[in-house]
Coordinates of N, CA and C and ligand atoms in Angstrom, one line a residue:
X5 N 31.7 -1.4 -7.9 CA 29.8 -2.0 -8.2 C 28.6 -1.4 -7.6
X6 N 28.6 -1.0 -6.4 CA 27.8 -0.6 -6.0 C 27.4 0.1 -6.3
X7 N 28.5 1.5 -6.1 CA 28.4 2.9 -6.4 C 27.6 3.3 -7.4
X8 N 28.4 2.6 -8.3 CA 28.1 2.6 -10.1 C 26.3 2.2 -9.9
X9 N 25.7 1.7 -9.7 CA 24.3 0.7 -9.5 C 23.7 1.7 -8.8
X10 N 24.2 2.5 -7.9 CA 23.9 3.3 -6.7 C 23.4 5.0 -7.8
X11 N 24.4 4.7 -8.5 CA 24.7 6.2 -9.4 C 23.4 6.2 -10.4
X12 N 23.0 5.0 -11.3 CA 21.9 4.9 -12.1 C 21.1 5.3 -11.4
X13 N 20.8 4.3 -9.8 CA 19.2 4.3 -9.7 C 19.1 6.0 -9.4
X14 N 20.4 6.6 -8.7 CA 19.9 8.1 -8.1 C 18.8 8.8 -9.5
X15 N 19.4 8.6 -10.7 CA 18.4 9.1 -11.7 C 16.9 8.4 -11.6
X16 N 16.2 9.0 -11.6 CA 14.6 8.3 -11.7 C 14.2 7.7 -13.3
X17 N 14.7 8.4 -14.0 CA 15.1 8.2 -15.6 C 15.6 6.9 -16.2
X18 N 16.9 7.1 -15.5 CA 18.0 5.8 -15.7 C 17.3 4.5 -15.2
X19 N 16.6 5.1 -13.6 CA 16.5 4.0 -12.7 C 15.1 3.4 -13.4
X20 N 14.3 3.6 -14.1 CA 12.5 3.4 -14.9 C 13.6 2.6 -16.1
X21 N 13.9 3.1 -16.3 CA 14.9 2.5 -17.7 C 15.3 1.3 -17.3
X22 N 16.2 0.9 -16.6 CA 16.7 -0.1 -15.7 C 15.6 -1.4 -15.5
X23 N 14.6 -0.4 -14.5 CA 14.1 -1.6 -14.3 C 12.9 -2.5 -15.6
X24 N 12.6 -1.4 -16.4 CA 11.8 -1.6 -17.3 C 12.5 -2.7 -18.8
X25 N 14.0 -2.3 -18.7 CA 15.0 -3.9 -19.6 C 15.0 -5.0 -18.6
X26 N 15.1 -4.6 -17.1 CA 14.7 -6.3 -16.5 C 13.2 -6.9 -16.5
X27 N 12.4 -6.5 -17.0 CA 11.4 -6.9 -16.6 C 10.9 -7.3 -17.6
X28 N 11.1 -6.8 -18.8 CA 10.4 -6.8 -20.2 C 11.8 -8.5 -20.4
X29 N 12.4 -8.4 -19.7 CA 13.4 -9.6 -20.8 C 13.7 -10.6 -19.9
X30 N 13.2 -10.3 -18.7 CA 13.3 -11.3 -17.4 C 12.3 -12.9 -18.3
X31 N 13.2 -14.1 -17.8 CA 12.8 -15.5 -18.1 C 11.4 -15.5 -17.3
X32 N 11.5 -15.0 -16.0 CA 10.2 -15.5 -14.8 C 9.1 -14.5 -15.9
X33 N 8.1 -14.8 -15.3 CA 7.2 -13.8 -15.6 C 6.8 -13.0 -14.5
X34 N 6.0 -11.7 -14.4 CA 6.2 -10.5 -13.8 C 4.9 -9.9 -13.7
X35 N 4.3 -9.7 -12.7 CA 3.3 -9.2 -12.6 C 3.0 -8.1 -11.9
X36 N 2.4 -7.1 -11.6 CA 2.5 -5.7 -10.8 C 0.9 -5.7 -10.3
X37 N 0.5 -5.8 -9.1 CA -0.7 -5.5 -9.2 C -0.7 -3.7 -8.1
X38 N -2.2 -3.3 -8.4 CA -2.1 -1.9 -7.2 C -2.0 -2.4 -5.9
X39 N -2.1 -1.2 -5.0 CA -2.1 -2.1 -3.5 C -4.0 -1.8 -2.9
X40 N -4.9 -1.8 -3.9 CA -6.5 -1.9 -3.8 C -6.7 -3.7 -3.1
X41 N -7.4 -3.7 -2.5 CA -8.0 -4.9 -2.1 C -8.0 -6.0 -2.8
X42 N -9.2 -5.5 -3.8 CA -9.0 -6.3 -5.2 C -7.8 -6.9 -5.7
X43 N -6.8 -6.0 -5.7 CA -5.2 -6.3 -6.0 C -5.7 -6.3 -8.0
X44 N -5.8 -4.7 -8.5 CA -5.6 -4.8 -9.9 C -4.7 -4.8 -10.9
X45 N -4.0 -5.9 -11.8 CA -3.3 -5.7 -12.6 C -2.7 -4.4 -12.9
X46 N -1.7 -3.9 -12.9 CA -0.9 -2.3 -13.3 C 0.3 -2.9 -14.3
X47 N 0.8 -4.1 -14.4 CA 2.0 -4.5 -15.3 C 2.2 -5.7 -15.5
X48 N 2.4 -6.2 -16.8 CA 2.6 -7.6 -16.8 C 4.1 -7.5 -18.0
X49 N 5.1 -8.8 -17.7 CA 5.8 -9.0 -18.8 C 5.1 -9.6 -20.1
X50 N 6.7 -9.7 -20.8 CA 6.5 -10.5 -21.7 C 6.1 -12.1 -21.3
X51 N 7.0 -12.2 -20.1 CA 7.2 -13.9 -20.1 C 5.7 -13.9 -19.4
X52 N 4.7 -12.9 -18.9 CA 3.7 -13.4 -18.2 C 2.8 -13.9 -19.3
X53 N 3.2 -13.5 -20.3 CA 2.2 -13.5 -22.4 C 2.2 -15.2 -22.1
X54 N 3.6 -15.3 -22.2 CA 4.4 -16.7 -23.1 C 4.4 -17.8 -22.0
X55 N 4.2 -17.2 -20.5 CA 3.3 -18.4 -19.4 C 2.0 -19.0 -19.1
X56 N 1.0 -17.5 -19.7 CA -0.4 -17.6 -19.4 C -1.3 -17.4 -20.6
X57 N -0.5 -17.5 -21.5 CA -1.6 -16.9 -22.8 C -1.9 -15.6 -22.6
X58 N -2.4 -15.0 -21.7 CA -3.5 -13.5 -21.7 C -2.0 -12.8 -22.0
X59 N -2.7 -12.0 -22.9 CA -2.3 -10.4 -23.5 C -1.9 -9.7 -22.8
X60 N -0.9 -8.9 -22.6 CA -0.3 -7.9 -21.3 C -1.3 -6.9 -21.2
X61 N -1.6 -6.4 -22.7 CA -2.6 -5.0 -22.2 C -4.2 -5.7 -21.8
X62 N -4.7 -7.0 -21.9 CA -5.6 -7.3 -22.0 C -5.8 -7.7 -20.0
X63 N -4.9 -7.6 -19.5 CA -5.2 -7.8 -18.1 C -4.7 -6.3 -17.6
X64 N -4.7 -5.8 -18.1 CA -4.4 -4.4 -17.0 C -6.1 -4.6 -16.6
X65 N -5.9 -4.2 -15.4 CA -7.5 -3.9 -14.6 C -7.6 -5.2 -13.7
X66 N -7.5 -5.8 -14.4 CA -8.1 -7.3 -13.9 C -7.3 -7.5 -12.5
X67 N -7.7 -8.8 -12.4 CA -7.3 -9.4 -11.1 C -6.1 -11.2 -11.6
X68 N -5.1 -11.4 -10.6 CA -4.7 -12.4 -10.7 C -5.3 -13.4 -10.6
X69 N -6.7 -13.4 -10.1 CA -7.6 -14.1 -9.9 C -8.1 -15.2 -11.1
X70 N -7.9 -14.2 -12.3 CA -8.8 -14.7 -13.7 C -7.7 -15.9 -13.9
X71 N -6.4 -16.1 -13.2 CA -5.4 -17.6 -13.4 C -5.9 -18.8 -12.6
X72 N -7.1 -18.6 -12.0 CA -7.9 -19.8 -10.8 C -8.8 -20.4 -11.2
X73 N -8.9 -21.6 -11.3 CA -10.3 -22.5 -11.3 C -10.3 -24.0 -10.8
X74 N -11.1 -24.2 -11.3 CA -11.5 -25.7 -10.2 C -10.4 -26.0 -9.5
X75 N -9.3 -27.0 -9.9 CA -8.1 -27.6 -9.1 C -6.9 -26.1 -8.5
X76 N -7.8 -24.8 -8.3 CA -6.8 -24.6 -7.6 C -6.8 -24.5 -5.6
X77 N -5.8 -24.6 -5.4 CA -5.6 -25.1 -4.1 C -6.4 -23.7 -3.0
X78 N -7.8 -23.9 -2.5 CA -7.9 -22.7 -1.7 C -7.1 -22.5 -0.3
X79 N -6.6 -23.5 0.3 CA -5.6 -23.5 1.2 C -4.4 -22.3 0.8
X80 N -3.7 -22.6 -0.4 CA -2.7 -21.9 -1.2 C -3.2 -20.6 -1.1
X81 N -4.2 -20.3 -1.3 CA -4.4 -19.0 -2.0 C -5.0 -18.5 -0.2
X82 N -5.5 -19.3 0.4 CA -5.9 -18.1 2.1 C -4.7 -18.1 2.8
X83 N -3.4 -18.8 2.6 CA -2.5 -18.3 2.8 C -1.8 -16.8 1.6
X84 N -1.9 -17.0 0.8 CA -1.5 -15.1 0.3 C -2.2 -14.1 0.6
X85 N -3.8 -14.8 0.4 CA -4.8 -13.5 1.3 C -4.3 -13.1 2.3
X86 N -3.4 -13.8 3.2 CA -3.1 -13.9 4.7 C -1.9 -12.8 4.5
X87 N -1.7 -13.3 3.8 CA -0.2 -12.0 3.6 C -0.2 -10.9 2.6
X88 N -1.3 -10.8 2.0 CA -2.1 -9.4 1.7 C -2.4 -8.8 2.7
X89 N -3.0 -9.3 3.6 CA -3.6 -8.8 4.8 C -2.6 -7.8 5.4
X90 N -1.7 -8.6 5.6 CA -0.5 -8.5 6.8 C 0.5 -8.0 6.2
X91 N 0.5 -7.6 5.1 CA 1.7 -7.0 4.6 C 3.0 -7.9 4.7
X92 N 2.4 -9.0 4.5 CA 3.8 -9.5 4.7 C 4.2 -10.4 3.0
X93 N 5.3 -11.4 3.2 CA 5.4 -12.0 1.7 C 4.9 -13.6 1.5
X94 N 5.0 -14.4 0.0 CA 4.0 -15.2 0.0 C 5.1 -15.7 -0.9
X95 N 5.4 -17.4 -0.8 CA 5.9 -18.0 -1.6 C 5.0 -19.1 -1.6
X96 N 4.5 -19.9 -2.8 CA 3.4 -21.1 -2.8 C 3.4 -21.6 -4.3
X97 N 2.8 -23.3 -4.2 CA 2.5 -23.6 -6.0 C 1.2 -23.9 -5.5
X98 N 0.6 -23.8 -6.7 CA -0.8 -24.0 -7.2 C -1.2 -24.3 -8.2
X99 N -2.1 -25.3 -8.7 CA -2.5 -25.3 -10.3 C -3.4 -24.4 -10.7
X100 N -3.0 -23.6 -11.7 CA -3.5 -21.8 -12.0 C -3.9 -22.7 -13.7
X101 N -4.5 -21.5 -13.9 CA -4.9 -22.4 -16.1 C -4.6 -21.2 -17.0
X102 N -4.2 -21.3 -18.0 CA -3.6 -20.5 -19.2 C -4.9 -20.3 -19.8
X103 N -4.8 -19.3 -20.6 CA -6.3 -18.4 -21.2 C -7.3 -19.8 -21.9
X104 N -6.3 -20.7 -22.2 CA -7.1 -21.5 -23.2 C -7.8 -22.7 -22.4
X105 N -7.6 -22.3 -20.9 CA -7.8 -23.8 -19.9 C -6.6 -24.5 -19.5
X106 N -6.5 -24.4 -20.0 CA -5.1 -25.7 -20.0 C -4.4 -25.5 -18.6
X107 N -4.8 -26.5 -17.7 CA -3.7 -26.1 -16.1 C -2.4 -26.5 -15.8
X108 N -1.5 -25.5 -15.5 CA -0.3 -25.5 -15.0 C -0.3 -25.2 -13.6
X109 N 0.8 -25.9 -13.2 CA 1.8 -25.6 -11.9 C 2.1 -24.4 -11.6
X110 N 1.4 -23.5 -11.4 CA 2.1 -21.6 -10.8 C 3.2 -22.1 -9.6
X111 N 4.3 -21.5 -9.9 CA 5.5 -21.6 -8.7 C 5.7 -20.0 -8.6
X112 N 5.4 -19.4 -7.2 CA 4.7 -18.2 -7.2 C 5.6 -17.4 -6.4
X113 N 6.1 -16.1 -6.1 CA 6.5 -15.3 -4.9 C 5.2 -13.7 -5.6
X114 N 5.2 -13.3 -3.7 CA 4.2 -12.1 -4.0 C 5.2 -11.5 -2.5
X115 N 5.9 -10.0 -3.2 CA 6.2 -9.3 -2.5 C 5.8 -8.1 -2.4
X116 N 5.4 -7.4 -0.8 CA 4.8 -5.6 -0.9 C 5.8 -5.3 -1.3
X117 N 5.6 -3.6 -2.0 CA 6.3 -2.5 -2.5 C 6.5 -1.3 -1.9
X118 N 6.8 -1.2 -0.6 CA 6.4 -0.1 0.2 C 7.5 1.5 -0.1
X119 N 6.6 2.2 0.0 CA 7.3 3.7 0.6 C 6.9 4.2 1.9
X120 N 8.1 4.1 2.5 CA 8.7 4.2 3.8 C 7.3 3.1 4.2
X121 N 6.0 3.2 4.9 CA 5.7 2.3 6.0 C 4.2 1.8 5.1
X122 N 4.2 2.4 4.0 CA 3.1 2.7 3.0 C 3.1 1.8 2.2
X123 N 2.0 0.5 1.7 CA 2.2 -0.7 0.7 C 2.0 0.7 -0.2
X124 N 2.6 0.5 -1.8 CA 2.1 1.0 -2.5 C 1.7 0.1 -3.8
X125 N 2.3 -1.1 -3.9 CA 1.8 -2.2 -5.2 C 2.3 -3.3 -4.3
X126 N 1.9 -4.7 -5.3 CA 2.4 -6.0 -4.7 C 3.5 -6.6 -6.8
X127 N 4.2 -7.3 -6.3 CA 4.8 -7.5 -7.3 C 4.7 -9.3 -7.0
X128 N 4.5 -9.7 -8.4 CA 4.8 -10.9 -8.0 C 5.5 -11.9 -9.2
X129 N 6.5 -12.2 -8.8 CA 7.6 -12.9 -10.0 C 7.2 -14.7 -10.0
X130 N 6.8 -15.3 -11.2 CA 6.0 -17.1 -11.5 C 6.5 -17.2 -12.6
X131 N 6.8 -18.5 -12.2 CA 7.1 -19.8 -13.2 C 6.3 -20.8 -13.3
X132 N 6.6 -21.4 -14.5 CA 5.4 -22.7 -14.1 C 6.6 -23.9 -13.6
X133 N 5.8 -24.5 -12.1 CA 6.4 -25.6 -11.6 C 6.3 -26.9 -12.1
X134 N 7.0 -27.6 -11.2 CA 6.8 -29.5 -11.6 C 6.0 -30.2 -11.0
X135 N 6.2 -29.6 -9.6 CA 5.2 -30.6 -8.5 C 4.3 -30.0 -7.8
X136 N 3.0 -30.2 -7.5 CA 2.7 -29.0 -7.0 C 3.1 -29.3 -5.3
Ligands
FMN6 C1 0.7 -9.6 -7.3 C2 0.1 -10.7 -7.4 C3 0.4 -11.6 -7.8 C4 -0.5 -13.2 -7.6 N1 -0.6 -13.7 -8.4 C5 -1.5 -14.8 -8.4 C6 -1.6 -16.0 -9.4 O1 -0.2 -16.1 -10.0 N2 -1.9 -16.9 -9.3 C7 -3.3 -17.2 -8.7 O2 -3.9 -18.2 -8.6 N3 -2.9 -15.7 -7.8 C8 -2.5 -14.9 -8.0 N4 -2.8 -13.9 -6.7 C9 -4.0 -13.8 -6.1 C10 -5.0 -13.3 -6.2 O3 -5.2 -11.7 -7.1 C11 -5.9 -13.2 -5.2 O4 -5.5 -11.9 -4.5 C12 -6.4 -14.2 -3.9 O5 -7.2 -15.4 -4.8 C13 -7.2 -13.7 -3.0 O6 -8.3 -13.0 -3.1 P1 -9.9 -13.9 -3.1 O7 -9.7 -14.6 -2.1 O8 -10.7 -12.7 -3.5 O9 -9.8 -14.8 -4.3 C14 -1.5 -12.9 -7.2 C15 -2.1 -11.6 -6.4 C16 -1.0 -11.2 -6.4 C17 -1.4 -9.4 -5.4

């Protein structure tokens, strides 16, 4: 099993197709940002649009901060900022807002994508939580 997966992943074209199919069909929302301090969105999947109401193309170049608002717990975001600074991972819940302003509980993870030791991107897996 692992050997066949390795075979597919060894061709960069197949690896990319595999990742695209996984991401586009995931029930969870997936967001990828570049590694800049601002964290500009370079990819959002279909489930992101379903969860937040934001069109995938319209969020490219923006930051995930667009999801935050008055009710967003600053302590949770501080913890995320710390993980971004130190190259660590984050998991947490906070109030976020859909495009139409509807608040909801975001439950998400943020992980660094590294090439060697260098962080090249950040990826988030997001879903609607039930309790903060
Ligand atoms: C990959 C990634 C995904 C993120 N997803 C969310 C999110 O779903 N909700 C949220 O409130 N903040 C999210 N953020 C955090 C904000 O983009 C930003 O990093 C955070 O608010 C800290 O920056 P600031 O102190 O300038 O606001 C995400 C950040 C990254 C890098």
